[in-house]
CSV table of C-alpha atoms in Angstrom, one decimal:
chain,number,residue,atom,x,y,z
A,1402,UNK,CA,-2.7,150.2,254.9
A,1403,UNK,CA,-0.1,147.9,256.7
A,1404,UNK,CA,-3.3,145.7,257.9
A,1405,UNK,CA,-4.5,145.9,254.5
A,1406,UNK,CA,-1.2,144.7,253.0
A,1407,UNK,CA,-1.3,142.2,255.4
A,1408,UNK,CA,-4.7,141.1,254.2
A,1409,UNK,CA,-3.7,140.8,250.9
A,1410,UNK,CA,-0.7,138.9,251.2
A,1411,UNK,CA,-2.2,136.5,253.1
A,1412,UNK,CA,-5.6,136.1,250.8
A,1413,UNK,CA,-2.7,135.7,248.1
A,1414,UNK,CA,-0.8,132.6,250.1
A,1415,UNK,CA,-4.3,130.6,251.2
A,1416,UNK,CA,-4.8,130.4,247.0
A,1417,UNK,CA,-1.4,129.2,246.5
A,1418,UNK,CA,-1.7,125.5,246.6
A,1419,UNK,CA,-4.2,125.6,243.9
A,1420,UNK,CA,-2.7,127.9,241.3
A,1421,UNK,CA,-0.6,124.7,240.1
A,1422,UNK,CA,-1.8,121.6,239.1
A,1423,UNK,CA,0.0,118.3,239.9
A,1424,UNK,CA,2.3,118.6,237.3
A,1425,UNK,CA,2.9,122.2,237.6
A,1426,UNK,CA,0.5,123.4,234.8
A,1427,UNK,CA,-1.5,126.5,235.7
A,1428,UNK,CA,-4.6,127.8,237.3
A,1429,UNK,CA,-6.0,130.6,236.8
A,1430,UNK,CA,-8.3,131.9,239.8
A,1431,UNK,CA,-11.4,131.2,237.8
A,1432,UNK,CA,-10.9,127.6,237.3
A,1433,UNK,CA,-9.1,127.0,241.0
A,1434,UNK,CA,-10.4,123.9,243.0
A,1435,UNK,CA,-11.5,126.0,246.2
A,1436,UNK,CA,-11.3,123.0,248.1
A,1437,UNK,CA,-7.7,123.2,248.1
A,1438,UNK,CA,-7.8,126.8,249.4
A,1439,UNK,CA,-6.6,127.6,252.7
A,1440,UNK,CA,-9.3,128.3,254.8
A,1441,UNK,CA,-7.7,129.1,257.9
A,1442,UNK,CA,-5.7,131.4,256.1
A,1443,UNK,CA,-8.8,132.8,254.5
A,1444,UNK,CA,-9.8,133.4,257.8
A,1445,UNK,CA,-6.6,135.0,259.0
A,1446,UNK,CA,-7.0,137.6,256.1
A,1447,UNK,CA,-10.4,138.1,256.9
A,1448,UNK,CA,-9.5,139.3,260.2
A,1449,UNK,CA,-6.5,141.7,258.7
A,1450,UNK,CA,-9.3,143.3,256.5
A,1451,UNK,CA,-11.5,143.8,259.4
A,1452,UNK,CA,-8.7,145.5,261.3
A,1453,UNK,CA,-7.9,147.6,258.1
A,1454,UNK,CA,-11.4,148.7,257.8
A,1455,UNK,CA,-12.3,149.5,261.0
A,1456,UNK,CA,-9.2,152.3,261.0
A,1457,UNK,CA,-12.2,154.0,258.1
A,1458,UNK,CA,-9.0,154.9,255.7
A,1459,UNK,CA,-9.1,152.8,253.2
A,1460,UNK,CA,-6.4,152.6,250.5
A,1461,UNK,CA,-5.0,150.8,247.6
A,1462,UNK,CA,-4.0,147.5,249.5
A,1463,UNK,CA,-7.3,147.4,251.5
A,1464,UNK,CA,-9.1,148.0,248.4
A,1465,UNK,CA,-7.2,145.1,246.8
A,1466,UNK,CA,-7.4,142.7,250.0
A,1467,UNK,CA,-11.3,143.5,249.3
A,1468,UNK,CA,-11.1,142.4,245.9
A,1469,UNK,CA,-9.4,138.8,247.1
A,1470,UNK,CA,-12.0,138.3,249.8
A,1471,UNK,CA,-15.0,138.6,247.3
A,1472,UNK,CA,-13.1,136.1,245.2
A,1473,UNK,CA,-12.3,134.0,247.8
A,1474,UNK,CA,-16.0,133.8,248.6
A,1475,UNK,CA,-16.4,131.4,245.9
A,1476,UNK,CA,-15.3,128.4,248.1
A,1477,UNK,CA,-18.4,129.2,250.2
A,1478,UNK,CA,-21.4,130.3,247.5
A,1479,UNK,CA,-20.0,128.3,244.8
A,1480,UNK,CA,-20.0,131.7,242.3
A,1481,UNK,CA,-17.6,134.7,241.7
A,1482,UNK,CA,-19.5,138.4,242.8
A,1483,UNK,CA,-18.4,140.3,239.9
A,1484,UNK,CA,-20.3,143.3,240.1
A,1485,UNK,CA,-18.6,143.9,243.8
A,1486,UNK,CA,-15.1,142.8,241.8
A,1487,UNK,CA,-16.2,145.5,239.5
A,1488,UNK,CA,-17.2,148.1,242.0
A,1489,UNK,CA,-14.1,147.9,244.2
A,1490,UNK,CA,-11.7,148.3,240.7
A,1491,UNK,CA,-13.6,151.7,240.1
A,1492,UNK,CA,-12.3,152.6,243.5
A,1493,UNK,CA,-8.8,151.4,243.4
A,1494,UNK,CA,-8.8,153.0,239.5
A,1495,UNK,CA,-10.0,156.1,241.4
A,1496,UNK,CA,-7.3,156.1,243.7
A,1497,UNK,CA,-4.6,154.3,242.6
A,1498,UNK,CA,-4.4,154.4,238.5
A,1499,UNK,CA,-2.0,152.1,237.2
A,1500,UNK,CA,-2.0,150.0,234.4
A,1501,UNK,CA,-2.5,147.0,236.2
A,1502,UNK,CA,-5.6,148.2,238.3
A,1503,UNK,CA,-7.2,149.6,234.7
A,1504,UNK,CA,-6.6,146.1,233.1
A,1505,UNK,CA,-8.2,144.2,235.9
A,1506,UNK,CA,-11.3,146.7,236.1
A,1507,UNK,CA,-11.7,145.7,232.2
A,1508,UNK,CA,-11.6,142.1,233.3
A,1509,UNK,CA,-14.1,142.7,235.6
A,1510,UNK,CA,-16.4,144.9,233.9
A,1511,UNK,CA,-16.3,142.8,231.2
A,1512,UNK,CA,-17.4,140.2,233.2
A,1513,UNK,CA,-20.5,142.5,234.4
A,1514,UNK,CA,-20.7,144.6,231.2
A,1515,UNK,CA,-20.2,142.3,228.4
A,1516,UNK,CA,-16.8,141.9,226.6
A,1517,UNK,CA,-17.4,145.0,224.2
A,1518,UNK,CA,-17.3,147.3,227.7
A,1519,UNK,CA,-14.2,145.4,229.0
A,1520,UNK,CA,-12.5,145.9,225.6
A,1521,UNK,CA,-13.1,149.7,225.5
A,1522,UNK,CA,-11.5,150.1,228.8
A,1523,UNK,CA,-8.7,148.2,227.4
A,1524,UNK,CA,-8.2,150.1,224.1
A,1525,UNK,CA,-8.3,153.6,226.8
A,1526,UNK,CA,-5.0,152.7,228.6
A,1527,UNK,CA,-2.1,154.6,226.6
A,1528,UNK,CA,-0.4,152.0,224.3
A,1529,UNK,CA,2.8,153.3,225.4
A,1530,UNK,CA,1.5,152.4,228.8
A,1531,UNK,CA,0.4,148.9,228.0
A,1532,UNK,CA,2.7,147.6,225.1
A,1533,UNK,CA,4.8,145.5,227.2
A,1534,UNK,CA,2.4,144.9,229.9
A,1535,UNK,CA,1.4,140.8,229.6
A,1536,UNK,CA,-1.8,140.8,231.4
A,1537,UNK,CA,-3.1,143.7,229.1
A,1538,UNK,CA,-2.3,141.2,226.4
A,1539,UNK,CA,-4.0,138.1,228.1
A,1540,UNK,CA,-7.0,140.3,228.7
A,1541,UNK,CA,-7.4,141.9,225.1
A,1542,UNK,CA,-6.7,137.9,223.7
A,1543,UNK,CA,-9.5,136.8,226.5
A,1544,UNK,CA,-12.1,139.4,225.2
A,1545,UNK,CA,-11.4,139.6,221.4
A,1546,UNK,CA,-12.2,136.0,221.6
A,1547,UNK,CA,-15.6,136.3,223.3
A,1548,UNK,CA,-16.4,138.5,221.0
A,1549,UNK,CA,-16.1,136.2,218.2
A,1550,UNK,CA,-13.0,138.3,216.6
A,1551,UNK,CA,-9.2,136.8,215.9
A,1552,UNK,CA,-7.6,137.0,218.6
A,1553,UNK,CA,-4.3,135.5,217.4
A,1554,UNK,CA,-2.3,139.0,217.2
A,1555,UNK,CA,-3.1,139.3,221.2
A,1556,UNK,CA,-2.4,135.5,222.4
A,1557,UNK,CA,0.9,135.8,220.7
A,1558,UNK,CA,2.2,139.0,222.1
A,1559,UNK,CA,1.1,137.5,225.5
A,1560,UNK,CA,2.4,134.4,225.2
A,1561,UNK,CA,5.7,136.3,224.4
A,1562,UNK,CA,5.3,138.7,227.0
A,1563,UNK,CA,5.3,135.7,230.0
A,1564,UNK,CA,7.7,135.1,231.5
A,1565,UNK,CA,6.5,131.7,233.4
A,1566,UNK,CA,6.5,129.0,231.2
A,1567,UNK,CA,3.7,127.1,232.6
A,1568,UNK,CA,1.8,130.6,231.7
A,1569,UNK,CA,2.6,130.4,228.3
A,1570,UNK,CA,1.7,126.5,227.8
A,1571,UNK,CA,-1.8,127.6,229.0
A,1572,UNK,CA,-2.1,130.8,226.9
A,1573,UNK,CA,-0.6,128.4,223.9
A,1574,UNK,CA,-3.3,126.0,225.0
A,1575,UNK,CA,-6.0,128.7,224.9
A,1576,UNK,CA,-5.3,130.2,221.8
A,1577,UNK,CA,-5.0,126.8,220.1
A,1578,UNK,CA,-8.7,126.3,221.3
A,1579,UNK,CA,-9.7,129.6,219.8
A,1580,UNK,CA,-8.8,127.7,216.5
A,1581,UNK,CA,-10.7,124.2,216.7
């Protein structure tokens, strides 16, 4: 797990330089220039993953470094695997359940489901266990809204529920869109 940790620290830091634009506005991962990814780093984290996996035990942080490396193959095939994304959240759900794992596995199912499977997963996480949880928020906004309903309710308690306030310009900015 240490080498996994390792991995997914360091996935995290080669990503860094894009998450901001010039004037400090945010980038998601989706919409990230991979060109200003660091590769070498990419590389480094690579090699921590190998090292994790070769021990055959994986756990929670090997299963998340996983996770960054498929998205990090973007910058070389030009296109996010989703259904791996997917795959590798069922097995950190499995073994690690928190609320955060369950909200990204909706994310990402959604993304190989459709938004209706992304938003069941979401509306099965306790509420108790997700009211003051901002990604759950994001999320439920993101999918509510490809699924043609209002999604105002959930853009506003995320956008109160961040903290960053480059994070709440952009979900400002999203929902606003939603409305044109």
């Amino acid at each position: 797990e240490a080498s996994g940790l390792a991995a997914l620290i360091v996935f995290s830091e080669a990503r860094r330089g894009a998450q901001r634009d010039a004037v400090g506005a945010f980038n998601p991962l989706s919409q990230q220039d991979t060109g200003l990814w660091d590769t070498a780093m990419i590389e480094e984290a690579e090699q921590h993953l190998a090292r994790a996996a070769a021990c055959g035990r994986p756990g929670p942080y090997q299963i998340e470094a996983a996770i960054q490396s498929v998205h990090c193959d973007r910058a070389k095939t030009g296109r996010t695997n989703w259904t791996a994304i997917a795959v590798f959240y069922d097995a950190l759900v499995a073994m690690a359940p928190s609320v955060g794992a369950k909200v990204a596995k909706a994310a990402a199912r959604a993304e190989v489901d459709g938004p209706a499977a992304g938003l069941a997963l979401l509306e099965a996480i306790p509420q108790d266990a997700a009211a003051a949880y901002q990604p759950y928020w994001a999320v439920r906004a993101h999918l509510e809204r490809r699924m043609g309903q209002t999604a105002e309710a959930a853009f506003a308690k995320a956008i109160d529920l961040a903290v960053d306030a480059s994070i709440k310009r952009y979900l400002a900015t999203q929902r606003d869109s939603e409305e044109s």
